[in-house]
Amino acid sequence: MQRITKLKVRLFNLSILLFVMMLGISCAPQRSAPSQQSQDRISPETEASDALWTAAEIATLRSIWIGSLPPLPPDPSNFVGDDPRAASLGQKLYFDTRFSANGEVSCATCHQPDLLFTDGLPRAEAIGTTPRGAPTIVGSAYSPWFFWDGRRDSQWAQALTPLESPIEHGGTRTQYVHVIDEDETYRAEYETIFGPLPDLSDRTRFPEVAGPVEDLEARAAWDAMALEDREAVTRAYVNMGKAIAAYERLVMPGPSRFDRYVQALLEGDEETMQTTLTPDEVAGLRLFIQQGNCIRCHNGPLFTNNGFHNIGVPTTEGLPLDLGRISGVQQVISSEFNCLGSYSDAGPDDCAELRFVKTLGQELPGAFKVPTLRNVAETAPYMHSGQFATLREVLNHYNQAQAGPIGHSELTPLNLSDAELAQLEAFLRSLSGHLATDPEVLAPPQ
Amino acid sequence: MKSFRKSLVLGSLLIFSMILSACGSATSLNEEPATEQKMEEMEGAKEGTGESMEGMEGMATTDDVPAELDTATTRMTEQGTYQVSITSNLDPVDINQIHSWTLYVETPEGQPVENAKIAVDGGMPQHDHGFPTSPQVTKELGDGEYLVEGVKFNMAGWWEMSFAITANGQSDSITFNIVLQ
Ligand SMILES: [Cu+2]
């Protein structure tokens, strides 16, 4: 996580305030939406769904069904993304606490397999406390953007960020590459996948601790290194990230009761439909795709469009205003590890998301990445800094749609009744299906 | 302290440009792509059948799309300067996938329009937001055809895709309606 000085934040907030005021003055009023009666129920595909769903609704349900999840496309920026040897090495790195400043922090500290790759905390804790909460990594391989503000554009580039953050793993890339070099298993596995490591034995050329980090001593040591030595270390460090990413690509959500319901619907199996979801859950599902508008952003089989939206979530007391995407987009553009950079294996044609990224617009300030809702009942607390402890608090937020601390919220009040909110919550709870991942992948390798 | 000052300058720049563009102009900071794009296969772009876009994905939305919406994919620009056709290179058009379109521009007499400068903009009029990406015309393909890259729709419903076209000193614009159901 990037640490920003207080003054900087205050000044930035001032300019944002100015910006929001200008917006209010200069923007034309919202166009009013022409309305029209909802289309009549047309005859559905199957008798079983007759009373319940229109053909268009069935198409929507199919689109969020786990059966519609396509095979994971390759990550062109990571040439070992689908190499099982890399995934196996990555799994070891993922759970290894030696890759930290104090020997106690691994990725699994904050993304615990037992907690569906979250940590159950509003804000993550390791060397320090992060200003944001740890999202799940389940299914995240499908996303073009990582972090709540999308400041990285690949899983490998993402993994390299906490490793050098002073409040997360807290170490440096030279330190980590020494660990690989000095562990026989690691070195052997690394070298079969990526080729020989550089000779790191000369500690004046390759200090124990050195990297482009906040710590002044580590940074000075890094700056003193020869350019080609820094390059060599960074390459090996990037390869660590690519191995971790290959591991993360294996972590996928499992089918939930909701999915069994949709499958039964598609098969015309009314009996299974009735025994799979309760009437309240079905009513909640209907609210989700209709009145609740949830499907606008939580769409597709992972219940996320992997985009960025401002929904006006309040700032946690004591934390600076979080700018969200408007800041994240500048960071990904300038990251040495982005899709177009020299450590990426992608050609420019593979980097459309970055080349055509939206950098400006009222949609970006205060926008955060839409999280998946699969297993959401198991991954409290919620929102980018754990602002809400329960699903009910989340739903109350959507129901009221209060203005947020910055920018323009895309929500409008839903005015649902208590009973309807309970139905929506019941539906969200039907999305638990744990993982579709080999149990061996969920623990440190023996 | 150096990096602090740098970020302040950057911040103010950012804010300034945000103000400039906040109301959804087509401005973009994206650089022109460094390399030539692979030419995409295109069929039927020139024929301009006026085929409807409706029902491309068959998904239901809560937003009622106006019944009279013109979803033709071949239309005259507002002042009648050009006839324009659009074809998606992703078939069927789907949400959450970045993809390209081919734009064909001709005069009302059917002459392909070359060397046009074309700006792209769009969004969802009922949701008050733009495209989630910054689509751009990246390449003139010849014979009046242009490649529009970086298009992405991130939800179902009614989308507008607009083009401001300037060629031979004549400017005109056109807004297509695309309904992803
Ligand atoms: Cu929308």
XYZ file of C-alpha atoms and ligand atoms in Angstrom:
628
model
C 0.000 0.000 0.000
C 1.166 3.439 -0.806
C 1.599 5.731 2.166
C 0.639 9.302 1.561
C 1.672 12.110 3.831
C -1.121 13.852 5.648
C -0.425 17.211 4.079
C -0.488 15.772 0.650
C -3.840 14.184 1.331
C -5.250 17.405 2.709
C -4.162 19.392 -0.311
C -5.460 16.740 -2.622
C -8.793 16.723 -0.825
C -9.049 20.455 -1.297
C -8.608 20.143 -5.024
C -11.099 17.321 -5.150
C -13.608 19.480 -3.309
C -13.056 22.167 -5.889
C -13.509 19.645 -8.635
C -16.752 18.328 -7.231
C -18.061 21.877 -6.899
C -17.165 22.637 -10.493
C -18.930 19.495 -11.538
C -22.097 20.573 -9.802
C -22.008 23.937 -11.533
C -21.077 22.876 -14.990
C -22.753 19.594 -15.657
C -26.067 19.449 -17.408
C -28.884 17.864 -15.437
C -29.319 14.160 -15.801
C -31.404 13.187 -18.754
C -34.665 11.742 -17.601
C -35.219 8.196 -18.642
C -38.223 7.633 -20.851
C -40.297 4.988 -19.210
C -42.434 2.301 -20.617
C -44.421 -0.531 -19.136
C -42.386 -3.615 -18.382
C -42.758 -6.180 -21.043
C -45.415 -8.763 -20.454
C -44.440 -12.226 -19.401
C -43.787 -14.015 -22.607
C -44.079 -17.713 -22.932
C -41.016 -19.300 -21.388
C -38.915 -22.133 -22.661
C -40.108 -24.703 -20.215
C -43.301 -25.463 -18.422
C -41.507 -25.568 -15.098
C -40.498 -21.935 -15.276
C -43.918 -20.913 -16.521
C -45.095 -19.121 -13.437
C -41.741 -17.701 -12.505
C -39.409 -16.385 -15.147
C -39.711 -14.797 -18.577
C -37.426 -15.903 -21.384
C -35.408 -12.697 -20.981
C -35.049 -13.324 -17.257
C -33.953 -16.878 -17.904
C -31.262 -15.510 -20.211
C -30.131 -13.188 -17.421
C -30.068 -16.034 -14.917
C -28.065 -18.134 -17.304
C -25.568 -15.291 -17.701
C -24.788 -15.270 -13.957
C -24.866 -19.053 -13.622
C -21.485 -20.602 -12.874
C -21.923 -22.824 -15.931
C -21.462 -19.677 -18.032
C -17.980 -19.073 -16.665
C -15.690 -19.555 -19.686
C -12.402 -21.413 -19.368
C -9.829 -19.046 -17.871
C -8.222 -17.218 -20.801
C -4.407 -17.150 -20.843
C -2.631 -14.133 -19.375
C -0.397 -13.015 -22.258
C 1.707 -10.920 -19.867
C 2.740 -14.073 -17.971
C 4.388 -16.759 -20.094
C 4.284 -19.257 -17.194
C 0.705 -18.438 -16.191
C -0.530 -21.902 -17.081
C 2.657 -23.844 -16.342
C 1.957 -26.334 -13.510
C 5.600 -26.174 -12.419
C 5.246 -22.434 -11.924
C 1.978 -22.913 -10.030
C 3.669 -25.435 -7.754
C 6.532 -23.040 -7.013
C 4.048 -20.205 -6.629
C 2.065 -22.160 -4.064
C 5.192 -22.540 -1.943
C 6.034 -18.861 -2.219
C 2.451 -17.942 -1.369
C 2.636 -19.634 2.033
C 6.291 -18.926 2.865
C 6.792 -16.370 5.655
C 10.469 -15.960 4.836
C 9.387 -13.471 2.212
C 8.841 -10.721 4.769
C 10.711 -8.264 6.948
C 10.030 -10.161 10.185
C 9.746 -13.752 8.952
C 6.082 -13.865 9.939
C 4.113 -12.634 6.953
C 3.031 -14.535 3.859
C 0.290 -13.876 1.331
C -1.779 -16.362 3.349
C -1.607 -14.074 6.394
C -4.188 -11.831 4.754
C -5.657 -14.160 2.115
C -6.359 -17.300 4.127
C -7.677 -20.323 2.232
C -9.890 -21.188 5.241
C -11.564 -17.805 4.992
C -12.035 -18.028 1.226
C -8.798 -16.131 0.743
C -9.764 -13.192 2.940
C -8.819 -12.422 6.552
C -12.127 -11.555 8.184
C -10.843 -8.084 9.117
C -12.064 -4.659 8.045
C -8.452 -3.725 7.259
C -5.603 -6.135 6.833
C -2.906 -6.519 9.454
C 0.687 -7.634 9.037
C 3.729 -5.428 9.658
C 1.234 -2.578 9.869
C -2.450 -2.034 9.190
C -3.525 -1.377 5.610
C -5.984 1.431 4.887
C -8.115 -0.972 2.837
C -9.443 -4.466 3.441
C -8.166 -7.655 1.819
C -10.480 -8.768 -0.997
C -10.748 -12.444 -1.880
C -8.500 -13.719 -4.639
C -11.014 -16.407 -5.645
C -11.726 -16.068 -9.365
C -9.733 -12.834 -9.536
C -7.687 -14.271 -12.407
C -10.589 -13.286 -14.659
C -10.185 -9.609 -13.860
C -8.206 -7.160 -15.973
C -7.568 -4.999 -12.876
C -6.333 -5.679 -9.349
C -6.792 -3.866 -6.044
C -9.857 -1.887 -5.088
C -8.574 0.965 -7.257
C -7.200 -1.225 -10.064
C -3.657 0.095 -9.721
C -2.181 -3.072 -11.215
C -3.210 -4.876 -14.389
C -1.992 -8.429 -13.835
C -1.886 -10.882 -10.968
C 1.904 -11.051 -11.076
C 2.293 -7.292 -10.921
C -0.227 -7.251 -8.093
C 1.713 -9.833 -6.061
C 4.878 -7.724 -6.228
C 3.154 -4.796 -4.525
C 2.468 -6.188 -0.991
C 5.879 -7.880 -0.972
C 7.592 -4.473 -0.982
C 4.985 -2.540 0.970
C 6.320 -1.443 4.375
C 3.044 -2.313 6.119
C 2.501 -5.706 4.459
C 5.472 -8.064 3.841
C 7.880 -5.194 4.411
C 10.939 -6.686 2.698
C 12.859 -5.944 -0.456
C 13.297 -7.658 -3.800
C 17.022 -8.293 -3.319
C 16.306 -9.967 0.028
C 13.665 -12.202 -1.568
C 15.831 -13.196 -4.499
C 18.559 -14.205 -2.015
C 16.023 -16.488 -0.289
C 15.267 -18.214 -3.594
C 18.953 -18.461 -4.381
C 19.888 -19.997 -1.041
C 17.048 -22.498 -0.787
C 18.060 -25.503 -2.868
C 14.506 -26.565 -3.730
C 13.523 -23.070 -4.707
C 16.605 -22.522 -6.792
C 16.209 -25.813 -8.637
C 12.525 -25.229 -9.330
C 13.110 -21.632 -10.300
C 15.878 -22.505 -12.711
C 13.954 -25.266 -14.497
C 11.151 -22.814 -15.156
C 12.933 -19.517 -15.738
C 16.552 -20.401 -16.450
C 19.614 -19.633 -14.319
C 19.500 -17.095 -11.518
C 22.265 -14.502 -11.665
C 25.280 -15.164 -9.430
C 24.222 -13.284 -6.317
C 27.089 -14.315 -4.052
C 28.891 -10.952 -4.090
C 27.197 -9.053 -1.263
C 28.679 -5.732 -2.250
C 27.019 -6.024 -5.632
C 23.875 -7.681 -4.244
C 23.268 -6.459 -0.674
C 21.081 -8.474 1.753
C 18.452 -5.770 1.728
C 17.924 -3.463 -1.249
C 14.951 -2.329 -3.244
C 13.024 0.719 -4.477
C 11.060 0.878 -1.230
C 10.215 3.547 1.327
C 12.892 2.488 3.781
C 15.728 4.930 3.176
C 18.602 2.533 3.834
C 17.198 -0.184 1.577
C 16.572 2.397 -1.102
C 20.058 3.852 -0.847
C 21.515 0.359 -1.152
C 19.350 -0.179 -4.220
C 20.346 3.106 -5.817
C 23.997 2.212 -5.291
C 23.663 -1.016 -7.279
C 24.734 -1.185 -10.924
C 21.867 -0.790 -13.372
C 22.299 -4.283 -14.823
C 22.413 -5.832 -11.342
C 19.201 -4.080 -10.440
C 17.685 -5.358 -13.687
C 18.786 -8.909 -12.932
C 17.276 -8.795 -9.440
C 14.070 -7.253 -10.715
C 13.724 -9.956 -13.417
C 14.019 -12.684 -10.797
C 11.606 -10.816 -8.552
C 9.116 -10.505 -11.422
C 9.436 -14.246 -12.011
C 8.458 -14.837 -8.375
C 5.329 -12.804 -9.054
C 4.619 -14.800 -12.203
C 4.894 -18.074 -10.273
C 2.555 -16.790 -7.542
C 0.103 -15.698 -10.235
C 0.214 -19.169 -11.815
C -0.809 -20.518 -8.408
C -3.595 -17.967 -7.929
C -5.028 -18.929 -11.307
C -6.028 -22.276 -9.774
C -8.293 -20.743 -7.139
C -11.858 -20.763 -8.437
C -15.320 -20.615 -6.835
C -17.506 -23.699 -6.571
C -21.155 -24.092 -7.579
C -23.669 -22.749 -5.073
C -27.323 -23.543 -4.411
C -28.150 -20.675 -6.712
C -26.266 -22.414 -9.511
C -28.087 -25.688 -8.916
C -31.349 -23.771 -9.076
C -30.483 -22.203 -12.426
C -29.317 -25.511 -13.779
C -32.614 -27.071 -12.756
C -34.449 -24.145 -14.357
C -32.562 -24.628 -17.612
C -33.342 -28.326 -17.509
C -36.999 -27.730 -16.706
C -36.655 -29.652 -13.440
C -39.281 -27.942 -11.315
C -38.939 -30.272 -8.388
C -35.236 -29.572 -7.939
C -35.914 -25.875 -8.313
C -38.383 -25.998 -5.451
C -36.115 -27.947 -3.149
C -33.028 -25.879 -3.938
C -34.069 -22.300 -3.219
C -36.766 -21.174 -0.802
C -39.495 -18.816 -2.023
C -37.759 -15.994 -0.135
C -34.470 -16.700 -1.853
C -36.215 -16.760 -5.232
C -37.888 -13.460 -4.394
C -34.480 -12.078 -3.436
C -33.053 -13.283 -6.725
C -35.816 -11.472 -8.556
C -35.050 -8.278 -6.646
C -31.383 -8.739 -7.488
C -31.975 -8.793 -11.232
C -34.923 -6.388 -11.303
C -35.822 -3.656 -8.813
C -32.522 -3.787 -6.951
C -30.495 -3.084 -10.114
C -27.720 -5.150 -8.579
C -27.141 -6.886 -11.906
C -25.907 -3.627 -13.445
C -22.553 -4.010 -11.750
C -22.635 -7.483 -10.199
C -23.126 -9.224 -13.544
C -21.576 -12.236 -15.280
C -20.923 -15.601 -13.619
C -18.616 -14.063 -10.989
C -21.188 -11.406 -10.098
C -18.839 -8.611 -11.066
C -18.169 -6.651 -14.228
C -14.660 -6.079 -12.823
C -15.250 -2.392 -13.416
C -15.077 0.630 -11.124
C -18.141 2.328 -9.723
C -18.820 4.977 -7.139
C -21.547 3.747 -4.803
C -20.983 6.360 -2.113
C -19.549 4.130 0.608
C -18.670 6.376 3.584
C -15.077 6.997 4.642
C -13.972 5.076 7.709
C -13.439 7.434 10.637
C -9.801 8.318 11.088
C -8.833 7.421 7.526
C -8.038 9.934 4.787
C -10.476 10.340 1.918
C -9.936 7.478 -0.520
C -9.888 8.682 -4.126
C -10.314 5.180 -5.554
C -10.004 4.667 -9.282
C -8.989 8.200 -10.258
C -5.774 7.628 -8.347
C -5.388 3.932 -9.209
C -5.525 4.574 -12.930
C -2.557 6.959 -12.795
C -0.594 4.422 -10.779
C -1.161 1.571 -13.214
C -0.191 3.771 -16.151
C 3.120 4.645 -14.514
C 3.874 1.193 -13.066
C 7.072 -0.426 -14.355
C 5.204 -3.735 -14.099
C 2.232 -2.917 -16.329
C 1.182 -4.830 -19.440
C 3.153 -2.557 -21.782
C 6.309 -2.537 -19.660
C 9.516 -4.450 -20.323
C 8.809 -7.126 -17.677
C 5.522 -8.083 -19.315
C 5.466 -10.926 -21.826
C 2.549 -9.374 -23.704
C 2.704 -7.612 -27.033
C 0.966 -4.226 -27.319
C -1.974 -5.935 -29.011
C -2.572 -7.865 -25.801
C -2.797 -4.722 -23.702
C -6.080 -3.219 -24.919
C -7.359 -2.720 -21.376
C -4.372 -0.547 -20.524
C -4.107 1.229 -23.879
C -7.744 2.255 -23.808
C -8.074 2.724 -20.073
C -10.386 5.492 -18.964
C -8.322 8.150 -17.211
C -10.815 10.977 -16.917
C -14.435 11.468 -16.086
C -16.920 11.950 -13.312
C -17.186 8.158 -12.953
C -13.682 7.756 -11.522
C -13.299 9.743 -8.264
C -14.486 7.535 -5.411
C -15.012 4.536 -7.691
C -13.916 1.108 -6.462
C -13.682 -2.257 -8.108
C -16.899 -4.251 -7.994
C -16.242 -7.287 -5.778
C -17.483 -10.767 -6.610
C -20.544 -11.850 -4.653
C -19.759 -15.549 -4.787
C -19.326 -16.773 -1.190
C -20.104 -13.248 -0.017
C -21.888 -14.485 3.125
C -18.574 -16.007 4.249
C -16.357 -12.985 3.629
C -17.512 -10.254 6.028
C -16.778 -7.453 6.638
C -17.640 -5.628 3.439
C -16.516 -2.804 1.164
C -13.041 -1.452 0.462
C -12.231 -0.661 4.082
C -14.617 -3.026 5.794
C -17.094 -0.210 6.327
C -20.014 -2.609 6.814
C -19.935 -5.539 9.212
C -22.961 -7.414 7.906
C -24.837 -8.006 4.670
C -27.805 -6.224 6.202
C -25.709 -3.078 6.640
C -24.660 -3.355 3.004
C -28.269 -3.665 1.905
C -29.346 -0.726 4.056
C -26.708 1.317 2.245
C -28.126 0.338 -1.142
C -31.654 1.008 0.058
C -30.863 4.560 1.156
C -28.215 5.384 -1.427
C -26.821 8.324 0.486
C -24.306 10.547 -1.230
C -20.741 9.453 -0.674
C -17.717 11.376 0.576
C -16.473 12.152 -2.939
C -17.710 12.334 -6.509
C -20.991 11.146 -7.854
C -22.662 7.983 -6.554
C -24.300 5.857 -9.223
C -26.955 4.592 -6.829
C -30.515 5.786 -6.397
C -32.587 4.850 -3.334
C -34.341 1.502 -3.726
C -37.008 2.045 -1.080
C -37.379 -1.663 -0.467
C -39.299 -2.928 2.556
C -37.671 -4.757 5.438
C -39.115 -8.001 4.132
C -37.635 -7.378 0.695
C -34.221 -6.595 2.156
C -34.412 -9.868 4.071
C -35.196 -11.659 0.816
C -32.242 -10.050 -0.918
C -30.008 -11.101 1.936
C -31.383 -14.641 1.798
C -30.533 -14.732 -1.883
C -26.971 -13.491 -1.278
C -26.558 -16.317 1.225
C -27.462 -18.843 -1.463
C -24.308 -17.852 -3.368
C -22.013 -19.805 -1.069
C -20.399 -22.698 -2.867
C -16.931 -22.679 -1.388
C -14.179 -23.457 -3.894
C -13.795 -25.610 -6.992
C -10.150 -26.114 -6.220
C -8.151 -29.222 -5.408
C -7.730 -29.298 -1.568
C -3.997 -29.798 -2.043
C -3.844 -26.339 -3.500
C -5.329 -24.824 -0.352
C -2.506 -25.508 2.062
C 1.226 -25.002 2.132
C 2.822 -27.847 0.154
C 4.454 -30.498 2.354
C 10.256 16.376 -0.569
C 11.007 16.206 -4.251
C 8.466 13.467 -4.825
C 5.991 15.401 -2.724
C 6.216 18.432 -4.938
C 6.002 16.236 -7.995
C 2.821 14.613 -6.796
C 1.318 17.989 -6.013
C 1.940 19.160 -9.532
C 0.624 15.904 -10.880
C -2.414 16.173 -8.652
C -3.276 19.673 -9.788
C -2.803 18.670 -13.385
C -5.073 15.729 -12.836
C -7.740 17.841 -11.199
C -7.526 20.407 -13.960
C -8.012 17.838 -16.650
C -10.797 16.239 -14.680
C -12.642 19.525 -14.631
C -12.153 19.897 -18.346
C -13.530 16.495 -19.100
C -15.940 15.907 -16.288
C -19.032 16.249 -18.380
C -18.205 13.451 -20.704
C -16.295 14.899 -23.613
C -14.344 12.546 -25.799
C -10.976 13.794 -24.556
C -8.490 11.141 -23.656
C -4.933 11.049 -22.453
C -4.247 7.791 -24.184
C -1.378 7.915 -26.538
C -1.698 6.673 -30.019
C -0.845 2.997 -30.004
C 2.785 2.394 -30.773
C 2.316 -0.437 -33.152
C 0.100 -1.188 -36.053
C -2.938 -3.194 -35.267
C -3.547 -6.503 -36.879
C -6.204 -6.003 -39.463
C -9.426 -7.516 -38.374
C -11.638 -9.473 -40.699
C -14.683 -7.550 -41.598
C -17.697 -8.610 -43.479
C -20.644 -6.659 -44.594
C -19.547 -3.347 -43.132
C -19.956 -1.630 -46.448
C -23.226 -3.186 -47.339
C -24.823 -1.320 -44.430
C -27.900 -3.427 -44.191
C -29.355 -1.301 -41.418
C -29.729 -4.477 -39.448
C -31.049 -4.016 -35.949
C -28.882 -4.467 -32.879
C -31.723 -5.394 -30.633
C -31.697 -8.668 -28.781
C -28.008 -9.222 -29.261
C -27.553 -10.986 -26.002
C -31.050 -11.640 -24.835
C -30.610 -10.460 -21.256
C -33.331 -8.810 -19.214
C -32.881 -5.396 -17.621
C -34.991 -3.328 -15.316
C -34.459 -0.225 -17.378
C -37.156 0.193 -19.929
C -35.634 0.978 -23.259
C -37.691 3.544 -25.187
C -39.838 1.736 -27.731
C -39.088 4.180 -30.557
C -35.324 3.811 -30.235
C -33.629 3.601 -33.634
C -31.138 0.763 -33.413
C -30.158 0.716 -37.078
C -26.452 0.252 -37.674
C -26.409 2.285 -40.885
C -27.565 5.855 -40.506
C -27.151 9.392 -41.831
C -25.208 11.847 -39.691
C -27.216 14.619 -38.039
C -26.737 17.185 -40.824
C -26.889 14.568 -43.558
C -23.206 15.009 -44.476
C -22.236 11.355 -44.266
C -23.764 7.938 -44.167
C -22.147 5.793 -41.503
C -22.241 2.065 -40.765
C -20.906 0.286 -37.711
C -20.054 -3.392 -37.300
C -18.831 -5.062 -34.144
C -15.797 -7.295 -34.526
C -17.045 -9.219 -31.494
C -19.988 -11.345 -32.510
C -22.246 -11.515 -30.633
C -21.579 -8.285 -28.797
C -21.223 -9.156 -25.128
C -20.695 -7.277 -21.896
C -17.322 -7.087 -20.118
C -15.178 -7.835 -23.150
C -12.973 -5.174 -24.641
C -13.305 -5.325 -28.400
C -13.211 -3.327 -31.617
C -15.713 -2.073 -34.152
C -15.347 -1.148 -37.794
C -16.804 2.136 -38.913
C -17.601 2.811 -42.561
C -18.102 6.402 -43.717
C -19.422 7.406 -47.136
C -20.982 10.460 -48.726
C -24.742 10.435 -49.363
C -23.760 9.622 -52.967
C -21.962 6.487 -51.809
C -18.346 7.708 -52.103
C -16.101 6.313 -49.344
C -14.771 9.119 -47.117
C -11.031 8.994 -46.508
C -8.679 10.857 -44.161
C -11.450 11.600 -41.707
C -10.684 12.650 -38.132
C -13.062 10.784 -35.892
C -13.714 11.163 -32.164
C -15.602 8.469 -30.270
C -17.815 8.947 -27.243
C -20.714 7.222 -25.617
C -22.335 5.768 -22.568
C -25.655 4.902 -21.000
C -28.084 7.841 -21.128
C -30.349 6.249 -18.518
C -27.508 5.709 -16.042
C -25.637 8.961 -16.559
C -22.282 7.317 -17.189
C -19.929 6.978 -20.127
C -18.043 4.040 -21.517
C -15.899 2.253 -18.925
C -13.005 2.601 -21.393
C -11.750 5.315 -23.768
C -12.462 3.927 -27.226
C -10.582 5.513 -30.096
C -10.258 5.330 -33.841
C -6.770 3.890 -34.136
C -6.460 3.105 -37.792
C -7.788 4.031 -41.177
C -8.325 0.728 -42.915
C -8.916 2.201 -46.372
C -11.994 2.490 -48.609
C -13.794 4.554 -45.995
C -13.265 2.063 -43.202
C -11.895 2.922 -39.763
C -10.976 0.733 -36.811
C -12.515 1.699 -33.450
C -10.603 0.038 -30.634
C -11.143 -0.181 -26.892
C -14.920 -0.496 -26.829
C -16.397 -2.118 -23.739
C -19.913 -2.388 -22.382
C -20.046 -3.307 -18.726
C -23.760 -3.767 -18.179
C -26.902 -4.647 -20.083
C -29.255 -1.957 -21.339
C -29.306 0.980 -23.725
C -25.924 2.321 -24.820
C -25.122 5.201 -27.132
C -22.027 5.237 -29.316
C -21.282 8.599 -30.940
C -18.839 9.644 -33.606
C -17.785 13.186 -34.459
C -16.466 13.040 -38.012
C -14.422 15.706 -39.783
C -13.266 15.238 -43.359
C -12.454 17.775 -46.073
C -13.334 20.572 -43.679
C -16.816 19.221 -43.088
C -17.821 18.117 -39.610
C -20.854 16.142 -38.631
C -21.803 13.664 -35.964
C -23.915 10.610 -35.408
C -25.119 8.691 -32.379
C -25.962 5.025 -32.695
C -28.161 3.202 -30.198
C -27.087 -0.214 -29.047
C -29.316 -2.313 -26.846
C -27.760 -5.159 -24.932
C -30.611 -7.088 -23.443
Cu -25.117 1.636 -16.855
